[in-house]
Short mmCIF file of C-alpha atoms in Angstrom, two decimals:
data_model
loop_
_atom_site.label_atom_id
_atom_site.label_comp_id
_atom_site.label_asym_id
_atom_site.label_seq_id
_atom_site.Cartn_x
_atom_site.Cartn_y
_atom_site.Cartn_z
CA ASP I 13 -167.44 -10.17 88.96
CA ALA I 14 -166.40 -7.39 91.31
CA TYR I 15 -162.74 -8.23 90.72
CA VAL I 16 -163.25 -8.10 86.96
CA GLN I 17 -165.13 -4.82 87.19
CA LYS I 18 -162.44 -3.17 89.31
CA GLN I 19 -159.19 -4.72 88.07
CA ILE I 20 -159.83 -5.86 84.51
CA LEU I 21 -162.39 -3.62 82.79
CA PRO I 22 -160.49 -0.32 83.31
CA ASN I 23 -157.65 -1.81 81.25
CA ALA I 24 -159.95 -3.30 78.62
CA LYS I 25 -161.45 -0.09 77.23
CA PRO I 26 -160.16 0.51 73.68
CA SER I 27 -158.61 3.80 72.61
CA ASP I 28 -159.92 6.00 69.81
CA ALA I 29 -157.04 4.71 67.68
CA ASP I 30 -158.08 1.10 68.35
CA ILE I 31 -161.65 1.84 67.28
CA GLN I 32 -160.53 3.65 64.13
CA LYS I 33 -158.17 0.80 63.21
CA TYR I 34 -160.89 -1.85 63.59
CA TYR I 35 -163.22 0.24 61.45
CA ASP I 36 -160.58 0.65 58.73
CA ASP I 37 -159.52 -3.01 58.87
CA ASN I 38 -163.07 -4.29 58.32
CA PRO I 39 -164.57 -2.39 55.38
CA ASP I 40 -166.93 -5.29 54.59
CA LEU I 41 -168.64 -4.66 57.94
CA PHE I 42 -168.73 -0.87 57.75
CA ALA I 43 -167.61 1.40 54.90
CA GLN I 44 -168.41 -1.18 52.19
CA ARG I 45 -171.15 -3.02 54.09
CA ARG I 46 -173.85 -4.72 52.02
CA VAL I 47 -177.11 -6.53 52.67
CA TYR I 48 -177.38 -9.86 50.86
CA ALA I 49 -180.19 -12.08 49.64
CA LEU I 50 -178.62 -15.51 49.92
CA GLN I 51 -179.60 -19.00 48.83
CA GLU I 52 -177.82 -21.54 51.01
CA ALA I 53 -177.43 -25.31 51.17
CA LEU I 54 -175.67 -27.14 53.99
CA VAL I 55 -174.38 -30.65 53.31
CA PRO I 56 -173.11 -32.26 56.56
CA ALA I 57 -171.28 -35.16 54.90
CA MET I 58 -170.64 -36.92 51.60
CA THR I 59 -167.89 -38.87 49.90
CA LEU I 60 -164.85 -37.22 48.36
CA GLU I 61 -166.01 -38.29 44.91
CA GLN I 62 -169.45 -36.75 45.47
CA ARG I 63 -167.94 -33.50 46.65
CA GLU I 64 -165.67 -33.21 43.63
CA GLU I 65 -168.55 -33.96 41.27
CA LEU I 66 -170.70 -31.38 43.08
CA LYS I 67 -167.99 -28.75 42.56
CA LYS I 68 -167.95 -29.47 38.83
CA ARG I 69 -171.72 -29.11 38.57
CA LEU I 70 -171.75 -25.88 40.59
CA ALA I 71 -169.04 -24.45 38.34
CA LYS I 72 -171.62 -24.45 35.54
CA GLY I 73 -173.60 -21.85 37.52
CA ASN I 74 -176.78 -23.82 38.08
CA MET I 75 -177.16 -24.38 41.80
CA GLU I 76 -180.66 -25.87 41.52
CA GLU I 77 -179.50 -28.55 39.10
CA ALA I 78 -176.51 -29.39 41.28
CA LEU I 79 -178.73 -29.78 44.35
CA ARG I 80 -181.14 -32.00 42.42
CA TRP I 81 -178.21 -34.24 41.49
CA LEU I 82 -177.11 -34.32 45.13
CA LYS I 83 -180.61 -35.30 46.25
CA ALA I 84 -180.64 -38.11 43.67
CA GLN I 85 -177.46 -39.39 45.31
CA ASP I 86 -179.46 -39.72 48.55
CA VAL I 87 -177.18 -37.22 50.30
CA LYS I 88 -178.74 -35.43 53.27
CA MET I 89 -178.78 -31.64 53.14
CA SER I 90 -180.75 -28.61 54.26
CA ALA I 91 -181.51 -25.56 52.11
CA ASN I 92 -182.92 -22.11 52.79
CA MET I 93 -183.09 -18.59 51.42
CA GLY I 94 -182.97 -15.37 53.39
CA VAL I 95 -181.71 -11.82 53.70
CA ARG I 96 -178.62 -11.18 55.78
CA ALA I 97 -176.65 -8.07 56.61
CA ALA I 98 -172.86 -8.35 56.48
CA GLU I 99 -172.56 -8.68 60.26
CA GLN I 100 -174.90 -11.70 60.17
CA VAL I 101 -172.59 -13.61 57.82
CA PRO I 102 -169.83 -15.67 59.51
CA MET I 103 -166.52 -13.83 59.30
CA ALA I 104 -164.86 -16.88 57.72
CA MET I 105 -167.28 -16.55 54.79
CA LEU I 106 -167.77 -12.80 54.58
CA SER I 107 -164.54 -11.87 52.78
CA ARG I 108 -165.42 -14.08 49.79
CA ILE I 109 -169.11 -13.21 49.73
CA ALA I 110 -168.36 -9.49 49.96
CA ARG I 111 -166.21 -9.72 46.84
CA GLY I 112 -168.69 -11.83 44.92
CA LYS I 113 -171.10 -10.45 42.36
CA ASP I 114 -174.81 -11.14 42.21
CA GLY I 115 -175.29 -14.68 40.93
CA THR I 116 -171.93 -15.88 42.26
CA ILE I 117 -171.89 -19.31 43.92
CA GLU I 118 -169.40 -19.79 46.74
CA PHE I 119 -168.36 -23.26 47.93
CA PHE I 120 -167.05 -23.65 51.51
CA GLU I 121 -165.61 -27.04 52.42
CA GLY I 122 -166.44 -28.62 55.78
CA PRO I 123 -165.54 -31.74 57.80
CA ASN I 124 -166.52 -35.23 56.59
CA PHE I 125 -166.22 -33.92 53.01
CA GLY I 126 -169.27 -31.74 53.76
CA ALA I 127 -169.89 -28.30 52.33
CA ASN I 128 -171.74 -25.03 52.76
CA ILE I 129 -172.92 -23.69 49.41
CA VAL I 130 -173.95 -20.04 49.17
CA LYS I 131 -175.38 -18.26 46.15
CA ILE I 132 -175.55 -14.47 46.15
CA VAL I 133 -178.98 -13.87 44.67
CA SER I 134 -178.72 -10.10 45.05
CA SER I 135 -177.09 -7.47 47.24
CA GLN I 136 -177.53 -3.82 48.18
CA PRO I 137 -174.95 -1.35 49.55
CA ALA I 138 -175.66 -0.35 53.16
CA PRO I 139 -172.54 1.42 54.48
CA VAL I 140 -172.16 2.42 58.12
CA ASP I 141 -169.98 5.40 59.08
CA LEU I 142 -167.63 5.46 62.06
CA LYS I 143 -169.97 7.57 64.17
CA ALA I 144 -172.77 5.04 63.87
CA ALA I 145 -170.47 2.06 64.30
CA ARG I 146 -168.42 3.43 67.19
CA SER I 147 -170.56 2.08 70.02
CA SER I 148 -170.74 -1.48 68.69
CA ILE I 149 -167.01 -1.52 67.87
CA GLU I 150 -166.12 -0.26 71.34
CA GLN I 151 -168.29 -2.92 72.97
CA PHE I 152 -166.81 -5.69 70.81
CA LEU I 153 -163.20 -4.64 71.46
CA THR I 154 -163.88 -4.23 75.19
CA ASN I 155 -165.35 -7.73 75.46
CA ARG I 156 -162.49 -9.25 73.46
CA LYS I 157 -159.81 -7.49 75.52
CA ARG I 158 -161.61 -8.35 78.76
CA ASP I 159 -161.62 -12.05 77.87
CA GLU I 160 -157.91 -11.93 77.02
CA LEU I 161 -157.05 -10.17 80.29
CA VAL I 162 -159.22 -12.51 82.37
CA GLN I 163 -157.56 -15.57 80.84
CA ALA I 164 -154.10 -14.10 81.44
CA GLU I 165 -154.98 -13.22 85.04
CA VAL I 166 -156.41 -16.66 85.78
CA LYS I 167 -153.25 -18.24 84.39
CA ARG I 168 -151.09 -15.94 86.53
CA LEU I 169 -153.06 -16.78 89.67
CA ARG I 170 -152.91 -20.50 88.97
CA ASP I 171 -149.17 -20.42 88.30
CA ALA I 172 -148.55 -18.51 91.55
CA ALA I 173 -150.99 -20.50 93.68
CA LYS I 174 -149.77 -22.91 96.34
CA ILE I 175 -152.23 -25.61 97.31
CA GLN I 176 -152.00 -27.27 100.71
CA TYR I 177 -154.24 -30.16 101.72
CA VAL I 178 -155.21 -30.49 105.38
CA GLY I 179 -157.13 -32.97 107.49
CA GLU I 180 -158.80 -35.80 105.62
CA PHE I 181 -157.89 -34.18 102.32
CA GLN I 182 -154.20 -34.47 103.21
CA LYS I 183 -154.57 -38.23 103.65
CA LEU I 184 -156.35 -38.51 100.32
CA ALA I 185 -153.69 -36.42 98.61
CA MET I 186 -150.94 -38.66 100.00
CA GLN I 187 -152.78 -41.73 98.73
CA THR I 188 -153.03 -40.29 95.23
CA GLU I 189 -149.50 -38.89 94.98
CA PRO I 190 -147.59 -40.40 92.06
CA VAL I 191 -145.02 -43.06 92.93
CA PRO I 192 -141.51 -41.67 92.36
CA GLU I 193 -139.60 -43.25 89.54
CA LYS I 194 -137.03 -45.83 90.58
CA THR I 195 -133.40 -45.02 90.01
CA PRO I 196 -132.11 -47.32 87.28
CA VAL I 197 -129.36 -49.71 88.29
CA ALA I 198 -126.84 -51.59 86.20
CA VAL I 199 -127.75 -55.12 85.22
CA GLY I 200 -126.22 -57.59 87.68
CA ALA I 201 -125.60 -54.93 90.35
CA ALA I 202 -127.51 -54.73 93.62
CA PRO I 203 -129.45 -51.53 94.33
CA ALA I 204 -127.76 -49.11 96.73
CA ASP I 205 -130.25 -49.78 99.58
CA ALA I 206 -129.91 -53.54 99.18
CA ALA I 207 -126.11 -53.32 99.19
CA SER I 208 -126.16 -51.15 102.33
CA LYS I 209 -128.49 -53.54 104.17
CA SER I 210 -126.33 -56.50 103.15
CA ALA I 211 -123.19 -54.78 104.50
CA ASP I 212 -124.93 -54.03 107.80
CA ALA I 213 -126.02 -57.65 108.12
CA ILE I 214 -122.47 -58.89 107.52
CA ALA I 215 -121.08 -56.43 110.08
CA LYS I 216 -123.54 -57.58 112.72
CA GLY I 217 -122.74 -61.22 111.98
CA LEU I 218 -119.02 -60.66 112.42
CA LYS I 219 -119.64 -58.78 115.64
CA GLY I 220 -121.49 -61.75 117.09
CA LEU I 221 -118.61 -64.13 116.49
#
């Protein structure tokens, strides 16, 4: 922690330009921020045929009827309704919801042919100016940059590190070292070591005569 505080954090603080850019690049969170009343249904899994049929029924604009059909198919799901500000909506979903009108039904596909269905019941503008958003943007960018720098520094330290085993650990390391690959030899030819030993044996035999 001390190392991060001294070596990493000073380089992680965003500039005024960084903060302004993040504000401008995310109007759905700030300048065009809205608060939504959402009706949601999460379907963990279903068949491909069921998902395609569900899409067709949702396209008619009646979410309640579509969910009743899904329940009749004995498909497990969970449903709820609540009010969420833009920053409480997952970023992967926000861009579509922010551009939807009241009454719009959005369909987000998931694994196992599952889905997350969101209906925008109503919405109200609730913009946030740069002055009010500055602190939260700065904190977010600092945390993101800190994580990037920490990961890069850990990788650098690992790449440069030299590990030496001593004592009992050295014996264990030797026991677990991978066996070097054997040098391939031509079919029908004796390995170099075997040929050398054979030559030595012949030489000694001749010497004894």
